[in-house]
mmCIF file of C-alpha atoms in Angstrom:
data_model
loop_
_atom_site.group_PDB
_atom_site.id
_atom_site.type_symbol
_atom_site.label_atom_id
_atom_site.label_comp_id
_atom_site.label_asym_id
_atom_site.label_seq_id
_atom_site.Cartn_x
_atom_site.Cartn_y
_atom_site.Cartn_z
ATOM 1 C CA MET C 138 1.549 62.214 -24.285
ATOM 2 C CA THR C 139 -1.004 64.458 -23.865
ATOM 3 C CA ILE C 140 -4.722 63.071 -23.142
ATOM 4 C CA SER C 141 -7.712 64.470 -25.078
ATOM 5 C CA ILE C 142 -11.876 63.779 -24.689
ATOM 6 C CA ARG C 143 -13.919 63.475 -27.332
ATOM 7 C CA LYS C 144 -17.190 64.070 -27.255
ATOM 8 C CA THR C 145 -18.261 60.711 -25.603
ATOM 9 C CA GLY C 146 -16.606 61.864 -22.332
ATOM 10 C CA HIS C 147 -13.805 58.780 -22.784
ATOM 11 C CA PRO C 148 -10.418 59.564 -22.625
ATOM 12 C CA THR C 149 -8.357 58.341 -25.287
ATOM 13 C CA MET C 150 -4.933 58.120 -25.699
ATOM 14 C CA LYS C 151 -2.880 60.385 -27.841
ATOM 15 C CA SER C 152 0.868 59.458 -28.848
ATOM 16 C CA SER C 153 2.940 63.102 -29.346
ATOM 17 C CA PRO C 154 5.185 63.380 -32.613
ATOM 18 C CA SER C 155 8.145 63.869 -30.016
ATOM 19 C CA ARG C 156 7.162 59.876 -29.096
ATOM 20 C CA ALA C 157 7.139 58.468 -32.250
ATOM 21 C CA LEU C 158 9.966 59.867 -33.745
ATOM 22 C CA SER C 159 12.175 59.251 -30.570
ATOM 23 C CA THR C 160 10.883 55.119 -31.336
ATOM 24 C CA VAL C 161 11.663 55.032 -34.753
ATOM 25 C CA ALA C 162 15.392 56.380 -33.878
ATOM 26 C CA TYR C 163 15.515 53.897 -31.267
ATOM 27 C CA GLY C 164 14.871 51.778 -33.680
ATOM 28 C CA LEU C 165 17.326 52.339 -36.614
ATOM 29 C CA VAL C 166 20.062 53.151 -34.212
ATOM 30 C CA PHE C 167 19.759 49.256 -33.356
ATOM 31 C CA LEU C 168 18.372 47.413 -36.397
ATOM 32 C CA VAL C 169 20.179 48.615 -38.659
ATOM 33 C CA PRO C 170 23.702 47.729 -37.874
ATOM 34 C CA VAL C 171 22.429 44.541 -37.733
ATOM 35 C CA PHE C 172 20.805 44.539 -41.583
ATOM 36 C CA ILE C 173 23.570 45.872 -42.971
ATOM 37 C CA THR C 174 25.741 43.284 -40.743
ATOM 38 C CA VAL C 175 23.534 40.696 -42.784
ATOM 39 C CA ILE C 176 23.665 42.313 -46.838
ATOM 40 C CA ILE C 177 27.186 42.539 -46.011
ATOM 41 C CA GLY C 178 27.199 39.009 -45.174
ATOM 42 C CA LEU C 179 26.346 38.150 -48.841
ATOM 43 C CA VAL C 180 29.110 40.305 -50.494
ATOM 44 C CA PRO C 181 32.754 39.777 -50.958
ATOM 45 C CA LEU C 182 34.881 42.747 -48.735
ATOM 46 C CA LYS C 183 38.423 42.259 -50.227
ATOM 47 C CA ASN C 184 40.119 40.540 -52.964
ATOM 48 C CA PHE C 185 42.813 38.244 -51.178
ATOM 49 C CA PRO C 186 43.619 35.087 -52.542
ATOM 50 C CA THR C 187 42.820 32.903 -49.057
ATOM 51 C CA ASN C 188 43.604 30.043 -50.811
ATOM 52 C CA ASP C 189 46.725 30.531 -51.343
ATOM 53 C CA VAL C 190 49.569 29.210 -48.594
ATOM 54 C CA SER C 191 52.673 29.578 -50.391
ATOM 55 C CA VAL C 192 55.659 31.567 -48.655
ATOM 56 C CA PRO C 193 54.730 35.060 -49.355
ATOM 57 C CA PRO C 194 56.995 37.193 -50.988
ATOM 58 C CA PHE C 195 56.959 39.696 -48.187
ATOM 59 C CA ASN C 196 58.748 39.332 -44.704
ATOM 60 C CA LEU C 197 56.250 37.704 -41.975
ATOM 61 C CA LEU C 198 55.727 38.220 -38.820
ATOM 62 C CA GLN C 199 58.040 36.316 -37.085
ATOM 63 C CA ARG C 200 56.214 34.110 -33.845
ATOM 64 C CA ALA C 201 58.837 34.816 -31.572
ATOM 65 C CA ASN C 202 59.086 38.230 -31.512
ATOM 66 C CA VAL C 203 55.416 38.895 -32.128
ATOM 67 C CA THR C 204 53.820 40.919 -29.561
ATOM 68 C CA GLU C 205 50.066 42.217 -29.379
ATOM 69 C CA TYR C 206 51.317 45.822 -30.256
ATOM 70 C CA ALA C 207 53.035 44.637 -33.288
ATOM 71 C CA LEU C 208 49.399 42.624 -34.145
ATOM 72 C CA ARG C 209 47.693 46.168 -33.630
ATOM 73 C CA SER C 210 50.041 47.596 -36.661
ATOM 74 C CA ALA C 211 50.294 44.592 -38.939
ATOM 75 C CA SER C 212 49.047 44.211 -42.190
ATOM 76 C CA PHE C 213 46.075 42.000 -43.763
ATOM 77 C CA PRO C 214 47.866 39.922 -45.442
ATOM 78 C CA SER C 215 51.056 39.884 -42.588
ATOM 79 C CA LEU C 216 48.438 38.746 -40.177
ATOM 80 C CA PHE C 217 46.740 36.097 -42.351
ATOM 81 C CA TYR C 218 49.787 34.763 -43.678
ATOM 82 C CA LEU C 219 51.211 34.327 -39.488
ATOM 83 C CA PHE C 220 48.211 32.615 -38.843
ATOM 84 C CA LEU C 221 49.067 29.582 -41.526
ATOM 85 C CA SER C 222 51.958 29.553 -39.979
ATOM 86 C CA LEU C 223 51.052 28.592 -36.325
ATOM 87 C CA PRO C 224 50.078 25.628 -34.074
ATOM 88 C CA PRO C 225 46.746 25.031 -32.570
ATOM 89 C CA PRO C 226 46.770 26.350 -28.612
ATOM 90 C CA SER C 227 48.499 24.104 -26.126
ATOM 91 C CA GLY C 228 46.583 23.237 -24.487
ATOM 92 C CA PRO C 229 42.437 23.658 -24.106
ATOM 93 C CA LEU C 230 41.449 27.033 -23.440
ATOM 94 C CA HIS C 231 39.481 27.898 -20.591
ATOM 95 C CA GLY C 232 38.512 31.477 -18.874
ATOM 96 C CA GLU C 233 37.308 34.869 -20.268
ATOM 97 C CA TYR C 234 40.025 36.489 -22.915
ATOM 98 C CA LEU C 235 39.866 40.091 -23.737
ATOM 99 C CA ALA C 236 39.738 40.254 -27.688
ATOM 100 C CA GLU C 237 40.460 43.056 -30.107
ATOM 101 C CA ILE C 238 39.702 43.399 -34.117
ATOM 102 C CA LEU C 239 42.313 43.557 -36.322
ATOM 103 C CA ASP C 240 43.058 45.491 -39.442
ATOM 104 C CA ALA C 241 40.928 43.050 -41.951
ATOM 105 C CA GLY C 242 42.100 44.220 -45.012
ATOM 106 C CA SER C 243 39.607 46.490 -46.847
ATOM 107 C CA LEU C 244 38.154 49.609 -45.865
ATOM 108 C CA ALA C 245 34.364 47.817 -46.482
ATOM 109 C CA ALA C 246 35.950 44.977 -44.063
ATOM 110 C CA ASN C 247 37.410 47.127 -41.534
ATOM 111 C CA VAL C 248 34.246 49.647 -41.032
ATOM 112 C CA LEU C 249 31.771 45.938 -41.016
ATOM 113 C CA GLY C 250 34.321 45.359 -38.048
ATOM 114 C CA TRP C 251 33.075 48.592 -35.989
ATOM 115 C CA ILE C 252 29.301 48.857 -37.787
ATOM 116 C CA GLY C 253 28.690 45.592 -36.752
ATOM 117 C CA PHE C 254 30.291 45.952 -32.491
ATOM 118 C CA THR C 255 29.062 48.993 -32.525
ATOM 119 C CA PRO C 256 27.925 50.429 -28.632
ATOM 120 C CA PHE C 257 24.173 50.473 -29.658
ATOM 121 C CA PHE C 258 24.180 46.482 -30.849
ATOM 122 C CA PRO C 259 25.393 43.673 -29.825
ATOM 123 C CA GLY C 260 28.022 46.275 -27.928
ATOM 124 C CA ALA C 261 31.525 47.136 -27.933
ATOM 125 C CA TRP C 262 33.252 43.648 -28.447
ATOM 126 C CA ILE C 263 35.447 43.080 -26.006
ATOM 127 C CA GLY C 264 36.326 39.061 -25.373
ATOM 128 C CA LYS C 265 35.606 35.414 -25.713
ATOM 129 C CA SER C 266 35.220 33.078 -23.533
ATOM 130 C CA PHE C 267 35.498 29.252 -23.436
ATOM 131 C CA VAL C 268 34.319 26.540 -21.461
ATOM 132 C CA GLU C 269 36.294 23.102 -21.853
ATOM 133 C CA ALA C 270 35.422 19.861 -22.650
ATOM 134 C CA THR C 271 34.761 17.844 -20.139
ATOM 135 C CA ASP C 272 34.269 13.596 -20.363
ATOM 136 C CA GLU C 273 30.210 14.376 -20.511
ATOM 137 C CA LYS C 274 30.078 17.733 -22.149
ATOM 138 C CA ASP C 275 31.660 19.290 -25.215
ATOM 139 C CA GLY C 276 33.437 22.165 -25.161
ATOM 140 C CA TRP C 277 31.364 25.413 -25.915
ATOM 141 C CA GLY C 278 31.743 29.112 -25.604
ATOM 142 C CA TYR C 279 30.464 32.808 -25.336
ATOM 143 C CA ASN C 280 31.768 36.184 -26.446
ATOM 144 C CA VAL C 281 31.475 39.464 -24.366
ATOM 145 C CA PHE C 282 30.174 42.746 -24.947
ATOM 146 C CA ARG C 283 30.484 45.952 -23.667
ATOM 147 C CA TRP C 284 26.778 47.946 -23.073
ATOM 148 C CA PHE C 285 27.530 51.658 -23.487
ATOM 149 C CA GLY C 286 31.092 51.509 -21.784
ATOM 150 C CA ALA C 287 29.155 50.499 -18.658
ATOM 151 C CA ARG C 288 27.259 46.709 -18.052
ATOM 152 C CA LEU C 289 28.749 43.693 -19.557
ATOM 153 C CA ASP C 290 26.686 41.477 -21.742
ATOM 154 C CA ARG C 291 27.553 38.030 -22.458
ATOM 155 C CA ARG C 292 26.475 36.307 -25.892
ATOM 156 C CA PHE C 293 26.064 34.681 -28.545
ATOM 157 C CA LYS C 294 27.185 30.943 -27.696
ATOM 158 C CA MET C 295 29.108 28.820 -30.052
ATOM 159 C CA HIS C 296 30.593 25.181 -29.623
ATOM 160 C CA THR C 297 34.302 24.204 -30.141
ATOM 161 C CA CYS C 298 36.769 21.549 -30.766
ATOM 162 C CA ILE C 299 40.303 21.188 -32.632
ATOM 163 C CA THR C 300 39.533 20.425 -36.062
ATOM 164 C CA THR C 301 41.144 21.240 -39.440
ATOM 165 C CA SER C 302 41.119 24.190 -40.831
ATOM 166 C CA VAL C 303 39.658 25.163 -44.156
ATOM 167 C CA TRP C 304 42.615 27.491 -45.502
ATOM 168 C CA ASP C 305 45.334 25.203 -44.761
ATOM 169 C CA GLY C 306 44.199 21.146 -43.644
ATOM 170 C CA ARG C 307 46.876 21.502 -40.272
ATOM 171 C CA PRO C 308 44.394 21.829 -36.578
ATOM 172 C CA SER C 309 43.099 24.579 -35.465
ATOM 173 C CA PHE C 310 40.981 25.676 -32.253
ATOM 174 C CA GLN C 311 37.236 26.377 -34.302
ATOM 175 C CA LEU C 312 34.488 28.085 -33.023
ATOM 176 C CA GLN C 313 31.321 26.690 -34.482
ATOM 177 C CA TYR C 314 28.415 29.482 -33.535
ATOM 178 C CA ALA C 315 25.721 27.581 -36.961
ATOM 179 C CA GLY C 316 23.758 25.700 -35.764
ATOM 180 C CA GLU C 317 21.881 28.340 -33.407
ATOM 181 C CA THR C 318 19.498 30.268 -33.461
ATOM 182 C CA HIS C 319 20.919 33.705 -32.413
ATOM 183 C CA LEU C 320 21.964 36.893 -34.928
ATOM 184 C CA LEU C 321 25.968 35.090 -35.650
ATOM 185 C CA GLY C 322 24.288 31.661 -36.006
ATOM 186 C CA ARG C 323 21.961 32.399 -38.453
ATOM 187 C CA LEU C 324 25.210 34.065 -40.201
ATOM 188 C CA ARG C 325 26.901 30.476 -40.171
ATOM 189 C CA MET C 326 30.037 32.409 -38.230
ATOM 190 C CA ARG C 327 32.895 30.522 -37.891
ATOM 191 C CA ASP C 328 36.192 31.369 -35.896
ATOM 192 C CA GLU C 329 39.449 29.884 -36.024
ATOM 193 C CA VAL C 330 42.002 30.175 -33.376
ATOM 194 C CA ARG C 331 45.584 29.706 -33.228
ATOM 195 C CA GLU C 332 48.731 30.133 -30.421
ATOM 196 C CA ILE C 333 51.347 32.952 -30.793
ATOM 197 C CA GLN C 334 52.727 32.205 -27.251
ATOM 198 C CA PRO C 335 50.621 31.231 -24.277
ATOM 199 C CA GLY C 336 48.847 33.892 -22.891
ATOM 200 C CA LEU C 337 48.402 35.601 -27.047
ATOM 201 C CA TYR C 338 46.653 33.761 -29.785
ATOM 202 C CA LEU C 339 45.419 34.893 -32.958
ATOM 203 C CA GLY C 340 42.325 34.431 -34.584
ATOM 204 C CA MET C 341 40.838 34.731 -38.185
ATOM 205 C CA GLY C 342 36.395 35.393 -37.670
ATOM 206 C CA THR C 343 34.600 34.865 -40.491
ATOM 207 C CA PHE C 344 30.907 34.432 -41.755
ATOM 208 C CA GLY C 345 28.532 34.525 -44.711
ATOM 209 C CA TYR C 346 26.071 31.738 -46.369
ATOM 210 C CA SER C 347 28.170 29.998 -48.537
ATOM 211 C CA GLU C 348 32.009 28.461 -47.887
ATOM 212 C CA ALA C 349 33.619 30.551 -50.640
ATOM 213 C CA LYS C 350 32.373 33.970 -49.260
ATOM 214 C CA ARG C 351 33.207 32.352 -44.909
ATOM 215 C CA ARG C 352 36.860 31.538 -46.763
ATOM 216 C CA GLY C 353 37.692 34.656 -48.803
ATOM 217 C CA ASP C 354 37.133 37.192 -45.898
ATOM 218 C CA PRO C 355 38.497 36.165 -42.882
ATOM 219 C CA LEU C 356 38.159 39.022 -40.150
ATOM 220 C CA PRO C 357 41.820 38.739 -37.912
ATOM 221 C CA PHE C 358 41.768 39.396 -34.076
ATOM 222 C CA LEU C 359 43.481 38.576 -30.558
ATOM 223 C CA LEU C 360 42.741 37.115 -27.501
ATOM 224 C CA ARG C 361 44.844 37.515 -24.371
ATOM 225 C CA GLY C 362 44.790 35.662 -21.093
ATOM 226 C CA PRO C 363 42.268 34.494 -20.088
ATOM 227 C CA TYR C 364 41.662 36.769 -16.679
ATOM 228 C CA GLN C 365 38.981 35.192 -15.217
ATOM 229 C CA ALA C 366 37.219 32.253 -14.562
ATOM 230 C CA PRO C 367 34.074 31.595 -17.128
ATOM 231 C CA VAL C 368 30.868 32.835 -16.272
ATOM 232 C CA PRO C 369 28.248 30.327 -17.856
ATOM 233 C CA GLY C 370 25.575 31.490 -15.727
ATOM 234 C CA ALA C 371 25.251 35.110 -17.484
ATOM 235 C CA VAL C 372 24.978 33.686 -21.644
ATOM 236 C CA ARG C 373 21.681 34.812 -22.561
ATOM 237 C CA GLU C 374 20.103 33.900 -26.077
ATOM 238 C CA SER C 375 17.842 37.375 -26.293
ATOM 239 C CA PHE C 376 18.033 39.490 -28.381
ATOM 240 C CA TRP C 377 17.870 42.516 -27.606
ATOM 241 C CA PRO C 378 19.939 43.499 -24.240
ATOM 242 C CA LYS C 379 19.378 43.226 -20.903
ATOM 243 C CA ALA C 380 17.821 45.746 -18.342
ATOM 244 C CA GLY C 381 19.278 47.133 -15.361
#
């Protein structure tokens, strides 16, 4: 930034082109992923019959021998039908759990999984955390992100409960974001989680502005843990990452 002197003798500030360009670039780095995520919230990502809960004509992953390594290499149809065969968690989920995005069934859906959770905003998604319900308060949770491989950022609160699944009508642990004022709340995100075995869980994440969109485009993920107690005091509602 340079300082120029007008004939009046008063100093004025003049922005350099490089500073203006860096400001624009900074804005694009943060806002483009958000913009694309919102747009894709309106557009179907794959053509898959998620309303058909009959047994598919291919080999299923068997719950008894499923590992996190098998989940990472499984195709979306295998993950979806495995999810339909699973029960809800056998006990309350409480604490922070490591998370990974799995195959989403199409190029567009897998690209969204990367774009929506880049190191830029809101950060690389690495987990979810849950605070179990008490007599005085409903269950709730939040997501955990790693900002450029360093600082942890806890944000995007959700409400949790056991309720019937939108796909097969059986019980699931549901994470409901609708009603919150943050980005995922505005996208009406809703996740369902079922148990493979204690400590290993399969989830289906959905978002979109219609029930058909949410039902038709589940995004699979796995959860492992818990690896530590929840940190509810660190959850933030602001849009931008915390400085420092």
